[in-house]
CSV table of C-alpha atoms in Angstrom, one decimal:
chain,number,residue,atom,x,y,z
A,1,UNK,CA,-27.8,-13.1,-18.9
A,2,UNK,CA,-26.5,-16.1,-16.7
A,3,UNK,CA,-23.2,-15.4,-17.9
A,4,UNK,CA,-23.4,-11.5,-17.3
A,5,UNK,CA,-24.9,-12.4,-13.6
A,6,UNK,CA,-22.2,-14.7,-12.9
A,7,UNK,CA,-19.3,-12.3,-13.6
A,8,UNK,CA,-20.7,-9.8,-11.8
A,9,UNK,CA,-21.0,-11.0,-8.7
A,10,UNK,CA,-17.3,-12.2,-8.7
A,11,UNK,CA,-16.9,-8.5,-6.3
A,12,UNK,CA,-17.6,-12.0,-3.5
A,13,UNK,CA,-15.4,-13.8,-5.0
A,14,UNK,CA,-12.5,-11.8,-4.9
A,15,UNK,CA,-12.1,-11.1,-1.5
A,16,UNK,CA,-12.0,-14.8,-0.4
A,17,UNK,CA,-9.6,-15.8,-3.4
A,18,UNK,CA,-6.5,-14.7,-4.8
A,19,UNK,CA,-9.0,-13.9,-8.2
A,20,UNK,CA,-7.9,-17.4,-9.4
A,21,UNK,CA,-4.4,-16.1,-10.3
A,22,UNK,CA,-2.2,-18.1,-8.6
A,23,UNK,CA,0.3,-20.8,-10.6
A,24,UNK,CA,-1.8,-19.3,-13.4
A,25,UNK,CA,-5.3,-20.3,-13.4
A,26,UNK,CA,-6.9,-17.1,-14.9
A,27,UNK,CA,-10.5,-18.4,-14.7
A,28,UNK,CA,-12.1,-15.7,-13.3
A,29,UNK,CA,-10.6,-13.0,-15.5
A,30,UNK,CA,-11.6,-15.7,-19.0
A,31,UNK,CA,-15.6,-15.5,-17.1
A,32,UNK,CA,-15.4,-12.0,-17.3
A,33,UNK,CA,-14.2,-12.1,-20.6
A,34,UNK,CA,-16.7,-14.3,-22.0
A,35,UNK,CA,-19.7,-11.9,-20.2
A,36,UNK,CA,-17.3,-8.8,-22.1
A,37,UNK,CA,-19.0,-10.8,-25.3
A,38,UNK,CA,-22.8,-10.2,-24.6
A,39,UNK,CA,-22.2,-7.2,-22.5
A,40,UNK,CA,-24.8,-5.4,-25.2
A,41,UNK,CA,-27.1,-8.2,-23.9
A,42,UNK,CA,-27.2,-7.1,-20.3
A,43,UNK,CA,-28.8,-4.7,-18.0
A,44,UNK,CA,-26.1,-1.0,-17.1
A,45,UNK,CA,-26.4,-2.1,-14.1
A,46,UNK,CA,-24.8,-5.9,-14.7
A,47,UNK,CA,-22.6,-4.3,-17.5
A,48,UNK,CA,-21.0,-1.5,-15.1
A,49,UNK,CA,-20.5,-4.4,-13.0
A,50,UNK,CA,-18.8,-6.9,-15.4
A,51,UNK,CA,-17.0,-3.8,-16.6
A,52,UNK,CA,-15.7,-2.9,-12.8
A,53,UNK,CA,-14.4,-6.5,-12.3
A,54,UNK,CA,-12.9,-6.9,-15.5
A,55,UNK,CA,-10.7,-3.9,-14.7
A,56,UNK,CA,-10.3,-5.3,-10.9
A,57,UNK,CA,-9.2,-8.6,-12.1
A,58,UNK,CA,-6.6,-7.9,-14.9
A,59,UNK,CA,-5.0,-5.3,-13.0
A,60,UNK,CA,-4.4,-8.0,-10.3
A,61,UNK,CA,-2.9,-10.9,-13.2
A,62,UNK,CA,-0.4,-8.1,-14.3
A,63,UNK,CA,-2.3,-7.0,-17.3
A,64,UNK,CA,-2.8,-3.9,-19.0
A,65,UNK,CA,-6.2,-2.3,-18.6
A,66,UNK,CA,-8.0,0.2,-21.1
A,67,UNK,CA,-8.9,3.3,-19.3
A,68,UNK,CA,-12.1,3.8,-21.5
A,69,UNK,CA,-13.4,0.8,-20.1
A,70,UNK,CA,-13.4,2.0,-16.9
A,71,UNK,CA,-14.7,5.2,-17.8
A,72,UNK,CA,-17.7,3.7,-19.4
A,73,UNK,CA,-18.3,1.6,-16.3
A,74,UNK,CA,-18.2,4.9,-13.9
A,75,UNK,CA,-20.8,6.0,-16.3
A,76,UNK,CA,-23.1,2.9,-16.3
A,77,UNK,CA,-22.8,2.7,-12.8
A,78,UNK,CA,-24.3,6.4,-12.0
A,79,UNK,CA,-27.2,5.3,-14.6
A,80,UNK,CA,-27.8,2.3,-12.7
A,81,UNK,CA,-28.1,3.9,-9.3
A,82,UNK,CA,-27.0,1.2,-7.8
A,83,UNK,CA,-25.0,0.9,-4.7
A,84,UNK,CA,-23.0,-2.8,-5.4
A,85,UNK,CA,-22.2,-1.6,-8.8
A,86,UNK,CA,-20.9,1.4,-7.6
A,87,UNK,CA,-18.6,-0.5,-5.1
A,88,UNK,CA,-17.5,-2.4,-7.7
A,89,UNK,CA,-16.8,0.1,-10.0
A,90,UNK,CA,-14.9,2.6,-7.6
A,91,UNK,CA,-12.9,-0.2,-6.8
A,92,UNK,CA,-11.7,-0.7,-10.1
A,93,UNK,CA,-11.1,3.0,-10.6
A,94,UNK,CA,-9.4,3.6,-7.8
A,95,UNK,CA,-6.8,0.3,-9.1
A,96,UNK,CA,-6.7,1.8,-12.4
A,97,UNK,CA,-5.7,5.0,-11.0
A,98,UNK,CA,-2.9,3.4,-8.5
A,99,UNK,CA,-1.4,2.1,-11.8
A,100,UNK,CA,-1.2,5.6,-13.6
A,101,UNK,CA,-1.0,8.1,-11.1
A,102,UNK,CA,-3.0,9.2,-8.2
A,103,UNK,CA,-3.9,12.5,-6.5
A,104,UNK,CA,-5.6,13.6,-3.5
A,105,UNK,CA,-8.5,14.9,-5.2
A,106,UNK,CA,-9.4,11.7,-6.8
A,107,UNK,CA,-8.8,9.5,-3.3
A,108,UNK,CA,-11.0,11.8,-1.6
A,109,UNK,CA,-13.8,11.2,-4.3
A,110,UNK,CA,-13.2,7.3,-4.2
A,111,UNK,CA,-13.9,7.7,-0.4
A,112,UNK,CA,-16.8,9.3,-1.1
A,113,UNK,CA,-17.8,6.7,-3.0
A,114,UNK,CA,-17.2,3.9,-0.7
A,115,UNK,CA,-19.2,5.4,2.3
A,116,UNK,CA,-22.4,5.6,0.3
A,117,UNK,CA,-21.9,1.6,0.3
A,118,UNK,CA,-21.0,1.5,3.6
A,119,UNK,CA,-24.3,3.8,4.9
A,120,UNK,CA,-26.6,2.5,2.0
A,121,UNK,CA,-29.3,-0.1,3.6
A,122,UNK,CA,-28.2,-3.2,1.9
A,123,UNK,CA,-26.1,-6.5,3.0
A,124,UNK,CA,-23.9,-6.4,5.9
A,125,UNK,CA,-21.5,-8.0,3.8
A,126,UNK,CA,-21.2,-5.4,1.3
A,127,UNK,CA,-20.9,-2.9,4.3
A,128,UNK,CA,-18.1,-5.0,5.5
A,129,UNK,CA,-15.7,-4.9,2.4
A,130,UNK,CA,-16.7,-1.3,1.8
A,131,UNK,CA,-15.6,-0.2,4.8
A,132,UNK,CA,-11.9,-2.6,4.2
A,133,UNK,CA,-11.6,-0.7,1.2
A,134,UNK,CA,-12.3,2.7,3.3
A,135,UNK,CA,-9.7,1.5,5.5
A,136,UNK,CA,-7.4,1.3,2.5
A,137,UNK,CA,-7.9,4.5,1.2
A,138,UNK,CA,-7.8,6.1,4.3
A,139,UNK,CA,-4.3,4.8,4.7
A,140,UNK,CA,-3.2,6.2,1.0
A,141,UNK,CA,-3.9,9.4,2.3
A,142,UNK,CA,-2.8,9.7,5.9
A,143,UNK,CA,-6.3,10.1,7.3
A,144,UNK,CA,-6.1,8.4,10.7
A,145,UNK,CA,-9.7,9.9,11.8
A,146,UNK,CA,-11.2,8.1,8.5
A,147,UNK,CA,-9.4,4.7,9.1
A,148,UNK,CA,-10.4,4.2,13.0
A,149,UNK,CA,-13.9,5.1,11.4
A,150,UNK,CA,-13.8,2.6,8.8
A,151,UNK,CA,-12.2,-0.3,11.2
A,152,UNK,CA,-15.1,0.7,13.8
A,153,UNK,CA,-17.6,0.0,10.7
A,154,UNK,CA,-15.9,-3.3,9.9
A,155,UNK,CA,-15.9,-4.7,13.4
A,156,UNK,CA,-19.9,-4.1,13.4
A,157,UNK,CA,-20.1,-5.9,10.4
A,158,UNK,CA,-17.8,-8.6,11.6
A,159,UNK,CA,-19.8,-9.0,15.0
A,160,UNK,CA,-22.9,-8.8,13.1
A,161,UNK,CA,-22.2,-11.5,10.3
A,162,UNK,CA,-19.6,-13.6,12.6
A,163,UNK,CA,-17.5,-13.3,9.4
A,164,UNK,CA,-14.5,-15.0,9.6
A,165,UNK,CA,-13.0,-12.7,6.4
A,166,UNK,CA,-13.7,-9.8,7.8
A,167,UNK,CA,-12.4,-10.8,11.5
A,168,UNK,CA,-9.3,-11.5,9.7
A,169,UNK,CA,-9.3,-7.9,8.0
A,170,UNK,CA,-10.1,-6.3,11.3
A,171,UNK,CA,-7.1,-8.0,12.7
A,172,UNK,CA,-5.0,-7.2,9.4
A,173,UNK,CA,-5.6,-3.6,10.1
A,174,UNK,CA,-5.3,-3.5,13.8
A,175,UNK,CA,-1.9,-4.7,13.3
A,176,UNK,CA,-1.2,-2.1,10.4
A,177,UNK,CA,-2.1,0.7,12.9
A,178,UNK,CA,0.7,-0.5,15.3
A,179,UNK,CA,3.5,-0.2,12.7
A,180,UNK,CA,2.6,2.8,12.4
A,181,UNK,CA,2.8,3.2,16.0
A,182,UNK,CA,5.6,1.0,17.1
A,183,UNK,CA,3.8,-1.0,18.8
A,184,UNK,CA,5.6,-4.2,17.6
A,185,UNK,CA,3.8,-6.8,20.4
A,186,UNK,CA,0.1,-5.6,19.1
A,187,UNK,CA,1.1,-6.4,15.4
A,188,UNK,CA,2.3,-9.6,16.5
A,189,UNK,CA,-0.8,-10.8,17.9
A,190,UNK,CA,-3.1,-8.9,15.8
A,191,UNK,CA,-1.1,-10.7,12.9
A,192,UNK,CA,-1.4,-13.8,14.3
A,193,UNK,CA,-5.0,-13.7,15.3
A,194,UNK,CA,-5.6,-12.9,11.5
A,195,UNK,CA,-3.8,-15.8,10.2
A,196,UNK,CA,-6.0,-18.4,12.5
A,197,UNK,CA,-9.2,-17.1,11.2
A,198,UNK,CA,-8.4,-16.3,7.6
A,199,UNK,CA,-10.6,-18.4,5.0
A,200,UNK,CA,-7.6,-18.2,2.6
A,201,UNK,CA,-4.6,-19.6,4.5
A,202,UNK,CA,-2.0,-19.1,1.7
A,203,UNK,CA,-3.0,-15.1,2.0
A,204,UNK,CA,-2.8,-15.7,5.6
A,205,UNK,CA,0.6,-16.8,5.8
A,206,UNK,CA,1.4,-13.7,3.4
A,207,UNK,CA,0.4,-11.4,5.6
A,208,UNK,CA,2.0,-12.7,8.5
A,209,UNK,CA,5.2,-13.2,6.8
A,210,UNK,CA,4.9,-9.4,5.9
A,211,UNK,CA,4.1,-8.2,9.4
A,212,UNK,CA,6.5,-9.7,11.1
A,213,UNK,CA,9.2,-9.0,8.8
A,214,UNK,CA,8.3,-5.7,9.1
A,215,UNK,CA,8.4,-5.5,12.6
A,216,UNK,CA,12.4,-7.0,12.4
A,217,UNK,CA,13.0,-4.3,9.1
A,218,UNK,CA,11.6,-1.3,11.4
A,219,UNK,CA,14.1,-3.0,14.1
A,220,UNK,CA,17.6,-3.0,12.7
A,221,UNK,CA,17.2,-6.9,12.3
A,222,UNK,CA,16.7,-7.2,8.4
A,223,UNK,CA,19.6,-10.0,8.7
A,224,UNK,CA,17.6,-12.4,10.8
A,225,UNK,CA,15.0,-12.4,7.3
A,226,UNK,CA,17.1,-12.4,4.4
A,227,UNK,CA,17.5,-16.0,4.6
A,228,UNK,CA,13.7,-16.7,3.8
A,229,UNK,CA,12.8,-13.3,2.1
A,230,UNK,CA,13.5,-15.6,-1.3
A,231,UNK,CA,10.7,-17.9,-0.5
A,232,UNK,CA,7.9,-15.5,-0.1
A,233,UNK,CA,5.4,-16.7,-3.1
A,234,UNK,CA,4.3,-14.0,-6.0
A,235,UNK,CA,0.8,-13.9,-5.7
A,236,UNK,CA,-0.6,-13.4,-9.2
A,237,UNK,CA,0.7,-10.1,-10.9
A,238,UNK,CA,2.4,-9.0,-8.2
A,239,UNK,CA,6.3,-10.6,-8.7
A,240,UNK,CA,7.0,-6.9,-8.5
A,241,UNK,CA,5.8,-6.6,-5.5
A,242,UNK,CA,8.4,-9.6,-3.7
A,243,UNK,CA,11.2,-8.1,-5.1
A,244,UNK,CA,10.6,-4.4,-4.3
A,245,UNK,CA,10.7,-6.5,-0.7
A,246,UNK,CA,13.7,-8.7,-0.9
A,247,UNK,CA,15.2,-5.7,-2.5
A,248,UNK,CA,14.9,-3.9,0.5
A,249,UNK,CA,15.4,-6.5,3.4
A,250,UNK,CA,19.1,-6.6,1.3
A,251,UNK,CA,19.7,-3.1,1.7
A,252,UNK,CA,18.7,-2.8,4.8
A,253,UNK,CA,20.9,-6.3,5.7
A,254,UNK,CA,23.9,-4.7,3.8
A,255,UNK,CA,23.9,-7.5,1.4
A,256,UNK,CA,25.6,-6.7,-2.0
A,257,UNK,CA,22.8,-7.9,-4.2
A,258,UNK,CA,20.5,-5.6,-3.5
A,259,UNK,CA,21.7,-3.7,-6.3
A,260,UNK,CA,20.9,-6.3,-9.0
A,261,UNK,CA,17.7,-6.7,-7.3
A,262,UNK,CA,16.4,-3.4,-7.7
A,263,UNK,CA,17.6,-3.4,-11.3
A,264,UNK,CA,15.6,-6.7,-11.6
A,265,UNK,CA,12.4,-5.0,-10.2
A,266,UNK,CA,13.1,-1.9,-12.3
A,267,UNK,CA,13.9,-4.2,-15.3
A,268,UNK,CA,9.8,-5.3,-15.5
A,269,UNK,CA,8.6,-2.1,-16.7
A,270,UNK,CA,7.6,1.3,-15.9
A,271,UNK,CA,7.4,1.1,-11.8
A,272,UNK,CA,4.0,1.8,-10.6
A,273,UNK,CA,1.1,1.2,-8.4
A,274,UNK,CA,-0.7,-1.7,-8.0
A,275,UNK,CA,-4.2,-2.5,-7.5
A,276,UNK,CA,-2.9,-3.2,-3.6
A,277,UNK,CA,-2.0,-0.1,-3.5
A,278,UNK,CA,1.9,1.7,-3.1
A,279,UNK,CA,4.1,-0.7,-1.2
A,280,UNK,CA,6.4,-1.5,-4.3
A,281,UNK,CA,7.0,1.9,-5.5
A,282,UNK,CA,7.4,2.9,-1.5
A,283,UNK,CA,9.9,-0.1,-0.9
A,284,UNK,CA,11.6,0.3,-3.8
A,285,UNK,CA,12.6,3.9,-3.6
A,286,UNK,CA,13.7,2.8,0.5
A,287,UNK,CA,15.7,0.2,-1.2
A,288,UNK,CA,17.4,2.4,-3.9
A,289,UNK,CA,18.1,5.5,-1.1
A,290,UNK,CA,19.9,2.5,1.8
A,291,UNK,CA,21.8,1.0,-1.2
A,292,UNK,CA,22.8,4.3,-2.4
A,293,UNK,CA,21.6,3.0,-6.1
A,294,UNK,CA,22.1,6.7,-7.8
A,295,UNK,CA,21.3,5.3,-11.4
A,296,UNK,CA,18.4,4.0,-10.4
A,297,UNK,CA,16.9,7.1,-8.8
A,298,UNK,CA,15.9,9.5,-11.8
A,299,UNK,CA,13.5,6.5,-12.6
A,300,UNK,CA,12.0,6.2,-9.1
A,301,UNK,CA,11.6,9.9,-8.7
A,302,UNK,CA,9.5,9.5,-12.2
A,303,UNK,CA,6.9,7.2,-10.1
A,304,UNK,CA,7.0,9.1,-7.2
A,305,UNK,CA,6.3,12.0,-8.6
A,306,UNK,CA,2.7,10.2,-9.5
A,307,UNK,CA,1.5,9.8,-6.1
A,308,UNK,CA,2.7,13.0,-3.8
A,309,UNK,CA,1.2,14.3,-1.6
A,310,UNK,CA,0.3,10.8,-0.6
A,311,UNK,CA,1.0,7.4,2.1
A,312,UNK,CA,2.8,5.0,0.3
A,313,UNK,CA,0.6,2.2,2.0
A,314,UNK,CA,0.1,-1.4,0.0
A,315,UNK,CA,-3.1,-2.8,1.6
A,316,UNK,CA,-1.4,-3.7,5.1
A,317,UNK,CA,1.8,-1.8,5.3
A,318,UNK,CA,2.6,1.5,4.8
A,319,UNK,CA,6.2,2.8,4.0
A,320,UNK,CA,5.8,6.7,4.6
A,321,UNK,CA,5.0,9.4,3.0
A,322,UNK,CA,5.6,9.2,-0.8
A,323,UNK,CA,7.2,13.1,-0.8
A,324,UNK,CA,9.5,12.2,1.4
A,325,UNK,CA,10.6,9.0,-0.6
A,326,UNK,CA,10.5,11.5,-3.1
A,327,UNK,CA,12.9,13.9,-1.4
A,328,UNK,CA,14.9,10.6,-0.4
A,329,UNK,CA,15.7,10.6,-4.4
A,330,UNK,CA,16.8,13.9,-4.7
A,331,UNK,CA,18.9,13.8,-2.1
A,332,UNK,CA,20.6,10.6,-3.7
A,333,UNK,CA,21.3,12.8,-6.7
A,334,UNK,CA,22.7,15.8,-5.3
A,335,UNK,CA,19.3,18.2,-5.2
A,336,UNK,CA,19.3,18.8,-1.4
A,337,UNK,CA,17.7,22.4,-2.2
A,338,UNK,CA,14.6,20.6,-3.6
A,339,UNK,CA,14.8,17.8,-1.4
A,340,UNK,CA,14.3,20.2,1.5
A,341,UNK,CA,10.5,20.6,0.9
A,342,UNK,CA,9.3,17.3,0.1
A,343,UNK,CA,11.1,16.1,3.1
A,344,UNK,CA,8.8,18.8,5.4
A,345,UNK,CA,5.6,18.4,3.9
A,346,UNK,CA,6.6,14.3,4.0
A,347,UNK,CA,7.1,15.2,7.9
A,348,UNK,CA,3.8,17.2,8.3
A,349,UNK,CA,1.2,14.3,6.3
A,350,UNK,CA,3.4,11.9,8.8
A,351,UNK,CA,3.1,13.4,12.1
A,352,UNK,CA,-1.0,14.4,11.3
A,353,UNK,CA,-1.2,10.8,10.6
A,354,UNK,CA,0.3,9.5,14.0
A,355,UNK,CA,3.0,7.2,11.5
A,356,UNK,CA,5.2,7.8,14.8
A,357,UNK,CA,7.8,4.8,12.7
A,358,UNK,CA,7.8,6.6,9.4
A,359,UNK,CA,8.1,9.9,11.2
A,360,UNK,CA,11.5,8.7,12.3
A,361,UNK,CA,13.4,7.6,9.6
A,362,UNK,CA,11.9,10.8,7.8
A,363,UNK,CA,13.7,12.2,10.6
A,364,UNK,CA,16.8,10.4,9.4
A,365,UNK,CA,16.7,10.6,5.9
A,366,UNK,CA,15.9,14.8,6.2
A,367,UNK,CA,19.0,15.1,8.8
A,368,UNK,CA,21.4,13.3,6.1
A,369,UNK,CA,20.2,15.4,3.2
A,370,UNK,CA,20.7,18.7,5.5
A,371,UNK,CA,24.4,17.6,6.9
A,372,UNK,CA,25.2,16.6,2.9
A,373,UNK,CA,24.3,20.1,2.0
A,374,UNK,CA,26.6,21.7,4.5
A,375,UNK,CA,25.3,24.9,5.0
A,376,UNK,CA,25.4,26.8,8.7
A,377,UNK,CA,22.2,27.0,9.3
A,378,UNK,CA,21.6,23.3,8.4
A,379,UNK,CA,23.4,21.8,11.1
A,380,UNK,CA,21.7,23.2,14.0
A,381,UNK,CA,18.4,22.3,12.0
A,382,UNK,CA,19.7,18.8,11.3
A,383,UNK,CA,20.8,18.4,14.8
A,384,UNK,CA,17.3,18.9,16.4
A,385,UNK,CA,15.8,16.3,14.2
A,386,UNK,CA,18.4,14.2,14.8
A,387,UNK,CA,17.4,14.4,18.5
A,388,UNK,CA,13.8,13.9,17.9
A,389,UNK,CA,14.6,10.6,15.9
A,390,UNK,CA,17.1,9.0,18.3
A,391,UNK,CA,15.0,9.3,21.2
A,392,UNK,CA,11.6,7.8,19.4
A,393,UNK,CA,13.8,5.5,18.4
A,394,UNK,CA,15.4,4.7,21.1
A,395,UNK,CA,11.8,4.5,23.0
A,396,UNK,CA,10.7,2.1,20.1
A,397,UNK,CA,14.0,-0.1,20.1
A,398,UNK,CA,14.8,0.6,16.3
A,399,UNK,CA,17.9,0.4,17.2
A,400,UNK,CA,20.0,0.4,13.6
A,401,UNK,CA,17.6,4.0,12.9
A,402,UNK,CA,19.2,5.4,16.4
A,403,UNK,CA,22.8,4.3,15.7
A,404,UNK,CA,22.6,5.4,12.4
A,405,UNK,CA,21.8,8.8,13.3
A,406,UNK,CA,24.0,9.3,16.1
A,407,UNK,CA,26.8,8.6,13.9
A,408,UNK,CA,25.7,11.6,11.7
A,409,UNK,CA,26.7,14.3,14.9
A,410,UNK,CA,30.4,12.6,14.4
């Protein structure tokens, strides 16, 4: 029972450590292996839980995790009633389901899940993480209403607890919100805020490597990162994750080995979601469409195809919409007349979401499948979007974007 107890409250655990995973230590996951052992020993509710953060915890070392499981767990957690467990255990579902393919529908009901937590009369630091993870489903689907609600939430529980962890989440988020915006000098101090408060400096530095770098990719200036890009660390399972990245800082740099890199990131297995979410399917297909990587595209449209209808978003940055990624792909491979849709409902998810940056280079990317086409009416369509992206852009000082898509009029 001391064993069951102590794995499943490890939900603490994990948002203050890297789950133990880093330069291998797999402790956590081998505790909740060892509770796995007398699960038939413990109460639903502890069992849902050890269950939930078994999932959680491989999916973040990389490993493979039996669906079942988290299917039994779902189903322990509505015996037990109870509103930790089913934190825990929508957590885990919700990673499971970012590995394999996720719609929607199932978002929305993981949402649902998570505000019972967040409303239900129990400790503020419970409320807190909830609402993070509202915050981070909120962002997978493009619901700006829901994730100004959910950071609202989290800054009451921050006040309320003085919590450093989830001052440094607040900030984490604030600065996610102006990338989206282009508002490039409130991510910089939101980012840096973060990183002075943050009880886990190594994650700290993390994010505020992948903040600012985002601010210099979004600005034409992926050159001035491409010398450090090879430092970031792989956090635990994620190794996919830094080369999805480095992949695309190269593309966007015009370096030659971005090629090799995508094959390298392509070369681990199927590509997919992670339990952070869709930054290295999202980055990866960017990569593959600057690079002009054709032979790599039928396997990234596979992926994408997963998660439309969706933000590809990866806990603090979001790349776009994943249809228009998706249309990105089929425009690489010749099938502008499919491309066409997935690049307008891409455009629509975008501009409902106020993503004002991804807007743009949709922008781009639709206006260079049109021209490729060639037919009349496409022109006179492409040319009004490329208006509309040169003068955000412009406005935003993404200057590369704006160059770029003047020289498509010539």
């Amino acid at each position: 029972h001391q064993l069951g107890a102590a794995a499943a409250s490890l939900w603490s655990l994990v948002n203050t450590t890297n789950v133990g995973a880093v330069d291998g230590d797999r402790w956590l996951v081998d505790l909740c292996d060892l509770a796995l052992g007398a699960a038939d020993a413990l109460t639903p509710s502890i069992r849902a839980r050890v269950l939930g953060m078994s999932a959680l915890l491989h999916l973040w070392v990389g490993d493979e995790v039996e669906a079942e499981n988290v299917r039994h767990a779902v189903g322990l957690a509505a015996e037990a009633g109870d509103v930790v467990t089913s934190y825990v255990v929508a957590s885990a579902s919700y990673g499971t389901d970012l590995t394999h393919g996720l719609t929607p529908g199932r978002a929305r009901a993981y949402l649902e899940l998570l505000e019972s937590s967040v409303d239900a009369d129990v400790d503020w630091q419970i409320k807190g993480m909830a609402a993070v993870s509202m915050a981070m489903l909120c962002s997978t689907l493009g619901d700006a209403p829901g994730f100004a609600l959910a950071r609202q939430r989290i800054e009451t529980a921050r006040d309320t607890l003085g919590s450093p962890r989830l001052a440094s989440w607040s900030a984490w988020l604030e600065a996610m919100e102006g990338l989206r915006r282009g508002a490039w000098d409130q991510v910089l101090a939101a980012t840096t805020a973060a990183r002075d408060v943050t009880v886990d400096p190594l994650i700290g530095d993390v994010m505020w490597a992948v903040h600012t770098g985002s601010v210099l990719l979004h600005q034409g200036r992926a050159g001035e990162i491409l010398a450090y890009v090879g430092d970031v660390p792989a956090l635990g399972g994620i190794e996919g994750s830094v080369g999805a990245y480095r992949a695309l800082v190269e593309a966007l740099a015009g370096d030659d080995r971005a090629t090799a890199t995508i094959d390298g990131v392509l070369a681990l297995g199927p590509l997919r979601g992670q339990p952070s979410g869709l930054a290295t399917v999202g980055s990866t297909a960017w990569a593959v469409a600057v690079a002009g990587h054709r032979d790599a595209a039928p396997a990234v449209e596979e992926a994408l195809r997963r998660y439309t209808g969706l933000i590809a978003s990866g806990g603090i940055v979001e790349i776009g919409a994943v249809d228009r990624l998706l249309g990105m792909m089929l425009a690489l491979q010749g099938r502008h007349d499919e491309a066409d849709g997935w690049f307008r409902s891409g455009l629509e998810l975008e501009t409902a979401f106020g993503a004002t940056v991804p807007a743009t280079h949709t922008r781009y990317w639709w206006a260079t499948s049109l021209l490729d086409r060639g037919r009349a009416a496409d022109v006179d369509q492409a040319s009004e979007l490329i208006a509309d992206c040169v003068a955000t852009a412009d406005s935003l000082g993404m200057s590369q974007v704006a160059t770029d898509a003047r020289a498509l009029l010539f």
